[in-house]
PDB file of N, CA, C and O in Angstrom:
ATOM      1  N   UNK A   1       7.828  -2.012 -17.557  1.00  0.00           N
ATOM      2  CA  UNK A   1       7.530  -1.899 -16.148  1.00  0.00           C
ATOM      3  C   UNK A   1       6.015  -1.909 -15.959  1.00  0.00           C
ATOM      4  O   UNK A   1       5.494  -1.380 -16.941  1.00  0.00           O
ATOM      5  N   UNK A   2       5.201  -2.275 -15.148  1.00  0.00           N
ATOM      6  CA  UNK A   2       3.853  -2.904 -14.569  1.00  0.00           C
ATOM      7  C   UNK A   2       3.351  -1.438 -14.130  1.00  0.00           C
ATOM      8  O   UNK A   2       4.030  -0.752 -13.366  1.00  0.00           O
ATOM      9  N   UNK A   3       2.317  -1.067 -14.575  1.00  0.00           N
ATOM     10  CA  UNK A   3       1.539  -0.175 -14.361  1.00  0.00           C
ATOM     11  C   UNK A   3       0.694  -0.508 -12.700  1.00  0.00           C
ATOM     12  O   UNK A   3      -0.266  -1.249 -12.488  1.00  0.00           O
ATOM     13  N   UNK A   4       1.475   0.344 -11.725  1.00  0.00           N
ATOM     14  CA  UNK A   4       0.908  -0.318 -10.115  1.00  0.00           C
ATOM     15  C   UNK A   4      -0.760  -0.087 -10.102  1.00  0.00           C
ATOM     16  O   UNK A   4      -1.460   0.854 -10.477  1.00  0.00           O
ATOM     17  N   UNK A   5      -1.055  -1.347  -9.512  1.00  0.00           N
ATOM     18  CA  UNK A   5      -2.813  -1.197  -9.856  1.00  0.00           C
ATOM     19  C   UNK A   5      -3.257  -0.276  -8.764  1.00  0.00           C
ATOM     20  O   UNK A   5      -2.461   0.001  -7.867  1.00  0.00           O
ATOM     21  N   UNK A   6      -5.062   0.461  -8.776  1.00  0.00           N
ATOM     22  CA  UNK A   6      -5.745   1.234  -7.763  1.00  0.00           C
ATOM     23  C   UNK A   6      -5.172   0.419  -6.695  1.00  0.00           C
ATOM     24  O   UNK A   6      -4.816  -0.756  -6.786  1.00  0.00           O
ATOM     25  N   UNK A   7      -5.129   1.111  -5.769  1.00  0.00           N
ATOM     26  CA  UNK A   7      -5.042   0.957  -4.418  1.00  0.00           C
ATOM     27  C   UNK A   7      -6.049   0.869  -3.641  1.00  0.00           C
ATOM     28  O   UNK A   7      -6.971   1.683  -3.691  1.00  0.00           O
ATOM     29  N   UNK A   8      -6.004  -0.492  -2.519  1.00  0.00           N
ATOM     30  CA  UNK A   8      -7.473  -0.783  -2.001  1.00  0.00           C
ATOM     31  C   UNK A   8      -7.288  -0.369  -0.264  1.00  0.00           C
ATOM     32  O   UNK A   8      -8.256  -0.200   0.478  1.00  0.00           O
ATOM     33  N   UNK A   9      -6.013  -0.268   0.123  1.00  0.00           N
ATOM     34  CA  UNK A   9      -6.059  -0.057   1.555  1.00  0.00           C
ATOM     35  C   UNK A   9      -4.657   0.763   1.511  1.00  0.00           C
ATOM     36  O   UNK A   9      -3.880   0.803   0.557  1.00  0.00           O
ATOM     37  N   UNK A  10      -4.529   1.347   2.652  1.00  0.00           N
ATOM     38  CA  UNK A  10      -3.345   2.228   2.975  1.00  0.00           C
ATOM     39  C   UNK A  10      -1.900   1.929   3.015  1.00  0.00           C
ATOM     40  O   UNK A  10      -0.921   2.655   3.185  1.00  0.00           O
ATOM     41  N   UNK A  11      -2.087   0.143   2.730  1.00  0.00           N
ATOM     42  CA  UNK A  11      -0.467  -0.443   2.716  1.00  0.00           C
ATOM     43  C   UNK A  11       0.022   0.032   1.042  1.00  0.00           C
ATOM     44  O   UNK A  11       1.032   0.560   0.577  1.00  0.00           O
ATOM     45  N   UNK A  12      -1.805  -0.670   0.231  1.00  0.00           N
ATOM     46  CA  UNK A  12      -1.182  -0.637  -1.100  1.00  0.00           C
ATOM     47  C   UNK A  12      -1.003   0.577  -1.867  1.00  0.00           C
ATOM     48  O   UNK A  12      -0.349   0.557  -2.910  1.00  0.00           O
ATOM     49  N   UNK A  13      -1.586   1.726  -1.382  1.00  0.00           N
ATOM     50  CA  UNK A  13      -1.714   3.116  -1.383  1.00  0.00           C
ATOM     51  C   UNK A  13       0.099   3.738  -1.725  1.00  0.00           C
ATOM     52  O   UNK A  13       0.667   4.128  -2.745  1.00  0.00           O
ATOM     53  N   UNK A  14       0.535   3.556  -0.259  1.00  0.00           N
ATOM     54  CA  UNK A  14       1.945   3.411   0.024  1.00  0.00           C
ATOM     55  C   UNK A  14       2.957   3.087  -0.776  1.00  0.00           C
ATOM     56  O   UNK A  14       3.848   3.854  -1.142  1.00  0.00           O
ATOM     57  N   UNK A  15       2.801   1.651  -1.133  1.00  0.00           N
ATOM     58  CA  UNK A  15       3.192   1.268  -2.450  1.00  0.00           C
ATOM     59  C   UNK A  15       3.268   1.436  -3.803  1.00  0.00           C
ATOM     60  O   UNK A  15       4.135   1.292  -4.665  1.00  0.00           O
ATOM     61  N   UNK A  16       1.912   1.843  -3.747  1.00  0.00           N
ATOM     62  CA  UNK A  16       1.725   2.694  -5.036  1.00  0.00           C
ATOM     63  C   UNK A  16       2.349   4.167  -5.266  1.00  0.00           C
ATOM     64  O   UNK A  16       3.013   4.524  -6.239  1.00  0.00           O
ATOM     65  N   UNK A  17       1.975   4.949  -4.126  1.00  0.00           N
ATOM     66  CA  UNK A  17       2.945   6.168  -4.191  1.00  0.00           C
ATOM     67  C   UNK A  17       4.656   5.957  -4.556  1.00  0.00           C
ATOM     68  O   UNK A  17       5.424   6.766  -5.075  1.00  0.00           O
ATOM     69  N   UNK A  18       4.829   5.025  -4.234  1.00  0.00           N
ATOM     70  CA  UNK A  18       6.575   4.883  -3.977  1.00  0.00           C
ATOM     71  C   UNK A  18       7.340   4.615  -5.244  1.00  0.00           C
ATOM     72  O   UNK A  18       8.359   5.034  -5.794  1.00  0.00           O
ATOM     73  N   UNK A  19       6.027   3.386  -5.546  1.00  0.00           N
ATOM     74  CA  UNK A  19       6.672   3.033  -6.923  1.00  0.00           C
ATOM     75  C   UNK A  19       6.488   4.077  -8.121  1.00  0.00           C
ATOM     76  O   UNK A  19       7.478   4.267  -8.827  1.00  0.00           O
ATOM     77  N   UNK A  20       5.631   4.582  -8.335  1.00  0.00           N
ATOM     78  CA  UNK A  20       5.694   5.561  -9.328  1.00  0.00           C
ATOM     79  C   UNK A  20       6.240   7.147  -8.942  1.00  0.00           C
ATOM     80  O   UNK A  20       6.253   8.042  -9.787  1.00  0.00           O
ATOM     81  N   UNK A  21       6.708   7.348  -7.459  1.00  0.00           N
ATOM     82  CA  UNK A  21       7.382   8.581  -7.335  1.00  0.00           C
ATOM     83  C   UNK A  21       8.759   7.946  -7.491  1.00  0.00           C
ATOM     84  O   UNK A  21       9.602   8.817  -7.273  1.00  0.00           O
ATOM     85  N   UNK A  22       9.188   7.054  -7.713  1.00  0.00           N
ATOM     86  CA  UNK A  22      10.604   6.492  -7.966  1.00  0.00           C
ATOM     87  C   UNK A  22      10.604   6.461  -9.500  1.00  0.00           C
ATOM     88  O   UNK A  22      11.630   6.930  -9.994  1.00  0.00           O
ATOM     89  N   UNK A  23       9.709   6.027 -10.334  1.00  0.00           N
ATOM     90  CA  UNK A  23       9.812   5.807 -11.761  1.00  0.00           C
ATOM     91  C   UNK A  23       9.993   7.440 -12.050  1.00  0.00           C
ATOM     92  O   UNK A  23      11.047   7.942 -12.440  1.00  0.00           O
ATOM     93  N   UNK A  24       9.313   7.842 -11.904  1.00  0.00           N
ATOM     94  CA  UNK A  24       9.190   9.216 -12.146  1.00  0.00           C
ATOM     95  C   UNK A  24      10.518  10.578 -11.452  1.00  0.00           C
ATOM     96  O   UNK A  24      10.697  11.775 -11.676  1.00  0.00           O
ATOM     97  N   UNK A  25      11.115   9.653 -10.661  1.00  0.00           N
ATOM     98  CA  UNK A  25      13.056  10.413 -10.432  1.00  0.00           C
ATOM     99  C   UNK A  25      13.586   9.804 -11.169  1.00  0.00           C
ATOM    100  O   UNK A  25      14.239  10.494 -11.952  1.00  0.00           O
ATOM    101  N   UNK A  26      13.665   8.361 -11.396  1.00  0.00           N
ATOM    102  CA  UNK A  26      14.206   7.960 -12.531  1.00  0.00           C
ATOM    103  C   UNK A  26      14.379   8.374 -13.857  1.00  0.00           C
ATOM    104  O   UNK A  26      15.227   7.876 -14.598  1.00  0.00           O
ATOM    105  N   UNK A  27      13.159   9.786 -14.378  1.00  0.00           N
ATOM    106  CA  UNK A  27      12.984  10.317 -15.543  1.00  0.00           C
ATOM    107  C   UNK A  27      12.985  11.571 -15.286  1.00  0.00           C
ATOM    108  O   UNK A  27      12.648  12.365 -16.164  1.00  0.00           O
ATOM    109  N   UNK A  28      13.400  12.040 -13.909  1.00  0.00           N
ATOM    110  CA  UNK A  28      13.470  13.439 -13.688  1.00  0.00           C
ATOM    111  C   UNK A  28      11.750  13.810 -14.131  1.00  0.00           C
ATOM    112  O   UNK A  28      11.092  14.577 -14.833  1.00  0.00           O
ATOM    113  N   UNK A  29      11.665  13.155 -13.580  1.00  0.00           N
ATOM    114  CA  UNK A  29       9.713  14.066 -13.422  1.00  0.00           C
ATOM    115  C   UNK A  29       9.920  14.117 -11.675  1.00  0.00           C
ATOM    116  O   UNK A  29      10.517  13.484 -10.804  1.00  0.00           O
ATOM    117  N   UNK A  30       8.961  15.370 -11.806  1.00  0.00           N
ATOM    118  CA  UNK A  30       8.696  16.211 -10.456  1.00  0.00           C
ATOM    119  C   UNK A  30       6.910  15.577  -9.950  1.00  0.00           C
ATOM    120  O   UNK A  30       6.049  16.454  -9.881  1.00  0.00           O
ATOM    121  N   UNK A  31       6.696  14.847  -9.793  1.00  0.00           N
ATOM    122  CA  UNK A  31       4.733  14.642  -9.400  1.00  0.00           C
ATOM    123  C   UNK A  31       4.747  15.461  -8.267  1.00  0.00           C
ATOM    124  O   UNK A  31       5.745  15.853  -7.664  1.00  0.00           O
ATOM    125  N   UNK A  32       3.355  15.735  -7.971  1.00  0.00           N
ATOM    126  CA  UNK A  32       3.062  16.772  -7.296  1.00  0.00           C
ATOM    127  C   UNK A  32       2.754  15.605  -5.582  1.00  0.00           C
ATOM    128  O   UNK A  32       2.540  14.427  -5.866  1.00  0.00           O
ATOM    129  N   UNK A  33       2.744  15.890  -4.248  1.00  0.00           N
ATOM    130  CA  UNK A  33       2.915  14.774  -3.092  1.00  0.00           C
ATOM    131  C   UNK A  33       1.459  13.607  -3.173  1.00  0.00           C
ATOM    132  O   UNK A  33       0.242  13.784  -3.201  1.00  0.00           O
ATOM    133  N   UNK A  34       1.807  13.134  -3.179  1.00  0.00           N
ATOM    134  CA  UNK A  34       0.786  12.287  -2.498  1.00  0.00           C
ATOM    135  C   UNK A  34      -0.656  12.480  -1.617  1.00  0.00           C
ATOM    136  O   UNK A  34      -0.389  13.331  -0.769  1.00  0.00           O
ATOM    137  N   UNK A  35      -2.000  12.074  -1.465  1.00  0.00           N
ATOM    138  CA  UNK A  35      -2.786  12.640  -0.287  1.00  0.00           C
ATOM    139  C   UNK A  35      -2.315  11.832   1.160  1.00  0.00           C
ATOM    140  O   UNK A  35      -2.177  10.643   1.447  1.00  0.00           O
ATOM    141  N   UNK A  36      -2.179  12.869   1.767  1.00  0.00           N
ATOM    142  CA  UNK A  36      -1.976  12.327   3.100  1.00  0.00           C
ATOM    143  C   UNK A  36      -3.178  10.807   3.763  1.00  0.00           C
ATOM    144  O   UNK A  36      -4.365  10.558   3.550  1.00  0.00           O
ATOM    145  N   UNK A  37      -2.336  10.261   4.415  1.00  0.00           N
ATOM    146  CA  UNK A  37      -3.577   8.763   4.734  1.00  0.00           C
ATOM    147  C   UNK A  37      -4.617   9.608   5.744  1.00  0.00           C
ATOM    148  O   UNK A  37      -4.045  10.559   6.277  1.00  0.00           O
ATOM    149  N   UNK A  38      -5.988   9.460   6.106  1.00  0.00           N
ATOM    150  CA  UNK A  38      -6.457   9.780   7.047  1.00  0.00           C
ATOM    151  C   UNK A  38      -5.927   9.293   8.553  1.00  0.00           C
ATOM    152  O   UNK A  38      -5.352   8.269   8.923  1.00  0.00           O
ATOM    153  N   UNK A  39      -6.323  10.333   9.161  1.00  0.00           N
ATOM    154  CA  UNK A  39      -6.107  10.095  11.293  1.00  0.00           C
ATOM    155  C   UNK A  39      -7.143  10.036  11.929  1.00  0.00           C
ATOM    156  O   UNK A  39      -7.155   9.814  13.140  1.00  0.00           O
ATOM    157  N   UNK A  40      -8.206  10.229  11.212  1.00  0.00           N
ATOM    158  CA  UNK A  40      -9.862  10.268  11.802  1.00  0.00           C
ATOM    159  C   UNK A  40     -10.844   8.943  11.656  1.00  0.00           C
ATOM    160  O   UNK A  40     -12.036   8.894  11.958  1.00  0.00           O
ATOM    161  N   UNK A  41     -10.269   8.200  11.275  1.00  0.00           N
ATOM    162  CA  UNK A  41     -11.096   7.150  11.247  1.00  0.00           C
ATOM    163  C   UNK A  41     -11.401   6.444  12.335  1.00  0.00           C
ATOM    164  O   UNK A  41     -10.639   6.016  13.203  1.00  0.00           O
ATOM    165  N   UNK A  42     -13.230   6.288  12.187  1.00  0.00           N
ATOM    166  CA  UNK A  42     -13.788   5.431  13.811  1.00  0.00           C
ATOM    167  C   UNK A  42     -13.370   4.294  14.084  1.00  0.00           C
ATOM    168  O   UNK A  42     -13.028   3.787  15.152  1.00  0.00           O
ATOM    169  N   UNK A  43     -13.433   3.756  12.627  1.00  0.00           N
ATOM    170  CA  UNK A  43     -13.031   2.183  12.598  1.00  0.00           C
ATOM    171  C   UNK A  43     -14.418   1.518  12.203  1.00  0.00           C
ATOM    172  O   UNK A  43     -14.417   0.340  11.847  1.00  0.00           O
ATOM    173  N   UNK A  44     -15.558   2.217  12.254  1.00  0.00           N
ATOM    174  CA  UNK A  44     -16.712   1.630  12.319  1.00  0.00           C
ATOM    175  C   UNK A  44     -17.715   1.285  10.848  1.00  0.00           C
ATOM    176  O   UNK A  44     -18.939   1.179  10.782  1.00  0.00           O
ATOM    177  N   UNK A  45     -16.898   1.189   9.982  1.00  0.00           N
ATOM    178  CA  UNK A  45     -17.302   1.137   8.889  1.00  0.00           C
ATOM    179  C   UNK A  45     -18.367   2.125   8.120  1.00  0.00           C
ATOM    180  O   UNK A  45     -19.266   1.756   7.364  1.00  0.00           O
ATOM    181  N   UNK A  46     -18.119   3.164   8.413  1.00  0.00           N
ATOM    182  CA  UNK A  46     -19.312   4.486   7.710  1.00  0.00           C
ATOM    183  C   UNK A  46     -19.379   4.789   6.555  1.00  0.00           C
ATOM    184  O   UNK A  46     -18.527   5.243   5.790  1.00  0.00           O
ATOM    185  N   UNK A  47     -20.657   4.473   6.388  1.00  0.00           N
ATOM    186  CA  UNK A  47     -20.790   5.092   4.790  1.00  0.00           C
ATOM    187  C   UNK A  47     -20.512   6.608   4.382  1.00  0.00           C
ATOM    188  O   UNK A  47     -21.344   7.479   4.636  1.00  0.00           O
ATOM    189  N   UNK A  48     -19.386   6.869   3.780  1.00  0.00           N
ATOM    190  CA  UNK A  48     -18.613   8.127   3.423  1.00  0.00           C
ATOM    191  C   UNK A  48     -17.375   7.900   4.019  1.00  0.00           C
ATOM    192  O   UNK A  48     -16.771   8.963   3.873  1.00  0.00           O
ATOM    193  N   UNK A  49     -16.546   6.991   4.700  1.00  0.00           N
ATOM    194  CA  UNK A  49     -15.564   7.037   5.547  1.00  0.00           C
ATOM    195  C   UNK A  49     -14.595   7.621   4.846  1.00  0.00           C
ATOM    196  O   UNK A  49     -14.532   7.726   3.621  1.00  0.00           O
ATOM    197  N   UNK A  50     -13.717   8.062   5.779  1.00  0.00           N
ATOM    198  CA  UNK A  50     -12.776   9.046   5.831  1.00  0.00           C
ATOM    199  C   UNK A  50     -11.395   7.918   4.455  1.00  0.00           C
ATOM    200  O   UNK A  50     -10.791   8.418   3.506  1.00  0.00           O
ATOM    201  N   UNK A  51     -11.351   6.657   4.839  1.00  0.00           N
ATOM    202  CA  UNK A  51     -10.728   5.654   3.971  1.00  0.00           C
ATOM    203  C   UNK A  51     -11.007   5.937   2.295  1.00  0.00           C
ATOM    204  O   UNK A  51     -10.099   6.028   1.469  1.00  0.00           O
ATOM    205  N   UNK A  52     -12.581   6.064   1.965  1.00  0.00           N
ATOM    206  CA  UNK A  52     -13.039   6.085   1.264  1.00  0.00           C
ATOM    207  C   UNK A  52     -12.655   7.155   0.141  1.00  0.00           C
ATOM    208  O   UNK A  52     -12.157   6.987  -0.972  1.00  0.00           O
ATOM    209  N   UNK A  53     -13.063   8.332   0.822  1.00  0.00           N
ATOM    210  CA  UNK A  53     -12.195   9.468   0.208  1.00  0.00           C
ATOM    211  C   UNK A  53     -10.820   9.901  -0.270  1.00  0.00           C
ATOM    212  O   UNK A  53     -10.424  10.654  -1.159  1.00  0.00           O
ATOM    213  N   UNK A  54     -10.084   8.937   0.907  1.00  0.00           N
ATOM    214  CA  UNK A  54      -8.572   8.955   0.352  1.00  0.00           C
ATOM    215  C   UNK A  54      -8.481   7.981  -0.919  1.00  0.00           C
ATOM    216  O   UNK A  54      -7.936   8.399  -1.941  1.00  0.00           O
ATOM    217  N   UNK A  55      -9.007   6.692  -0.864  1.00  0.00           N
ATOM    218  CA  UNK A  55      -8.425   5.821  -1.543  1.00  0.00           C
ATOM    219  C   UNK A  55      -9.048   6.852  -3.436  1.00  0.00           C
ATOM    220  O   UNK A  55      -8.431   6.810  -4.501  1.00  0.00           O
ATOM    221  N   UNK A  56      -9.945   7.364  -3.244  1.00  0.00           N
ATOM    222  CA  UNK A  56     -10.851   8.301  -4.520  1.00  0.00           C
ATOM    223  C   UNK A  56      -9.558   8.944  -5.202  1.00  0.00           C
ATOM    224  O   UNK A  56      -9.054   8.874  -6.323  1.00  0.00           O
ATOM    225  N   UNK A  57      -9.130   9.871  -3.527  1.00  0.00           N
ATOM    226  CA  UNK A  57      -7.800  10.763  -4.038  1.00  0.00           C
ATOM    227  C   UNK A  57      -6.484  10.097  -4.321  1.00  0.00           C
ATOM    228  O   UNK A  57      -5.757  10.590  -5.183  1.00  0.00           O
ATOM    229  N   UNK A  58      -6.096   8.960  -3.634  1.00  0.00           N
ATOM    230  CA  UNK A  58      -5.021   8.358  -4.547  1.00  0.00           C
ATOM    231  C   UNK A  58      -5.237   7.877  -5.375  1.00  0.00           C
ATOM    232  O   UNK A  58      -4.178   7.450  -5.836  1.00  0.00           O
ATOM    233  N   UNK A  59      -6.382   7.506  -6.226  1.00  0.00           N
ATOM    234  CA  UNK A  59      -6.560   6.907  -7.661  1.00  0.00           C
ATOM    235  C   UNK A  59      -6.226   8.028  -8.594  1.00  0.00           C
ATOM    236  O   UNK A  59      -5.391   7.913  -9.492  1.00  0.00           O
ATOM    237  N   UNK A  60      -7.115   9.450  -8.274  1.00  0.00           N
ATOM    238  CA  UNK A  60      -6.690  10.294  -8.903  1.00  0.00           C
ATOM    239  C   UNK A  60      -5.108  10.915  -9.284  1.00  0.00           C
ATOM    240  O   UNK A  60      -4.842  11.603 -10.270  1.00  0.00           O
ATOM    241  N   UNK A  61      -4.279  10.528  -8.356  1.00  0.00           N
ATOM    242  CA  UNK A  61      -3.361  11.193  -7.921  1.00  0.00           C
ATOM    243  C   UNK A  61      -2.632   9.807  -8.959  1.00  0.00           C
ATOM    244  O   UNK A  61      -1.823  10.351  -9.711  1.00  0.00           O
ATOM    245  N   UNK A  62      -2.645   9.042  -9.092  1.00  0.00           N
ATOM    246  CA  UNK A  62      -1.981   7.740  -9.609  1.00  0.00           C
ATOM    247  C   UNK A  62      -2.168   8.107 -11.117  1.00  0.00           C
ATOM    248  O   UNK A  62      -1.247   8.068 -11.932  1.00  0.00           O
ATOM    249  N   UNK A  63      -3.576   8.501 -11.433  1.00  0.00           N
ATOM    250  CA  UNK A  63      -4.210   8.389 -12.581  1.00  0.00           C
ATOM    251  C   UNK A  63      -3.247   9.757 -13.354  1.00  0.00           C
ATOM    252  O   UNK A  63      -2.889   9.581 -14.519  1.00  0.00           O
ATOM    253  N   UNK A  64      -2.874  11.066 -12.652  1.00  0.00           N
ATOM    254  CA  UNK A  64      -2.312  12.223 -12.729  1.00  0.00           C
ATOM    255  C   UNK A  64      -0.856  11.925 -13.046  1.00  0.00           C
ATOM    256  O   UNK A  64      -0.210  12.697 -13.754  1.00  0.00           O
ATOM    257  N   UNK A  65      -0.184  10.520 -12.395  1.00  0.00           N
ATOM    258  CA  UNK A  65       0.869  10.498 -12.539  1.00  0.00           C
ATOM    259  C   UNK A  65       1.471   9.801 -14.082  1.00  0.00           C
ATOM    260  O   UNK A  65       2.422  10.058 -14.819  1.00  0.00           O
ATOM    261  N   UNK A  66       0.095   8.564 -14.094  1.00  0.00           N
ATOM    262  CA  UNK A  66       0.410   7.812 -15.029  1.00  0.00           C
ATOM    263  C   UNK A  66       0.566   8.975 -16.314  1.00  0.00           C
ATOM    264  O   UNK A  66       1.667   9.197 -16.818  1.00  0.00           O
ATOM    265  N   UNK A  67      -0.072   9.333 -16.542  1.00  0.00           N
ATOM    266  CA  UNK A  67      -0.423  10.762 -17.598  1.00  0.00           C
ATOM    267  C   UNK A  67       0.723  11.531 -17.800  1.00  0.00           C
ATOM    268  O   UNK A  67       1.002  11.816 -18.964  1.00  0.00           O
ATOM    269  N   UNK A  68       1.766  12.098 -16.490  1.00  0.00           N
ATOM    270  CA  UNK A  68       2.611  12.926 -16.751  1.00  0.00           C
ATOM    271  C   UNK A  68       3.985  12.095 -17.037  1.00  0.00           C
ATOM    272  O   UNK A  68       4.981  12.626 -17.528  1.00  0.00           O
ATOM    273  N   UNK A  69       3.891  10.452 -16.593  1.00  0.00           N
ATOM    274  CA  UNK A  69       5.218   9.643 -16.803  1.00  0.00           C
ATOM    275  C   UNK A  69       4.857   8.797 -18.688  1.00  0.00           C
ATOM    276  O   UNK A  69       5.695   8.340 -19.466  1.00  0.00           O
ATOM    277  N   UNK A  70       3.896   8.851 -18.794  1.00  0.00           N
ATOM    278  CA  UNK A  70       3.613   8.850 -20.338  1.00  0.00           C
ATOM    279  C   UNK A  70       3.904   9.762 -21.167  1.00  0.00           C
ATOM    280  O   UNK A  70       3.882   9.621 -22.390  1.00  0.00           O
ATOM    281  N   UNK A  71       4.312  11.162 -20.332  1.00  0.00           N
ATOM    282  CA  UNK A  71       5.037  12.411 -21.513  1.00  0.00           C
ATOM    283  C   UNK A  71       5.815  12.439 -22.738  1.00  0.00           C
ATOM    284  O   UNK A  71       6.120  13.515 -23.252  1.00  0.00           O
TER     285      UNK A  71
END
């Protein structure tokens, strides 16, 4: 099975959560939720944006999973 790549926007984010919280019922692993998508965004492209930070925390959160479905 294909190791789902970083996630660059909130569709593939999505995707990424899904597919590896499904691999991971499939093996009776428990991962801990997902980061919520941001609701604050201007839209205006800011350096630090609110996007930015999430996409940081779902890498981590991916990176956390790959680790515990490699058990």
């Amino acid at each position: 099975m294909a190791t789902p790549a970083r996630a660059v926007d909130g569709a593939t984010a999505q995707q990424m959560f899904q597919s590896l919280q499904q691999r991971a019922a499939d093996m009776g692993i428990a991962l801990r939720t997902p980061p919520p998508e941001p609701t604050t965004c201007c839209g205006r492209g800011c350096n630090g944006c609110v996007w930015e930070g999430f996409l940081d925390a779902a890498e981590y959160w991916r990176q956390e999973a790959l680790l515990q479905l490699q058990g």
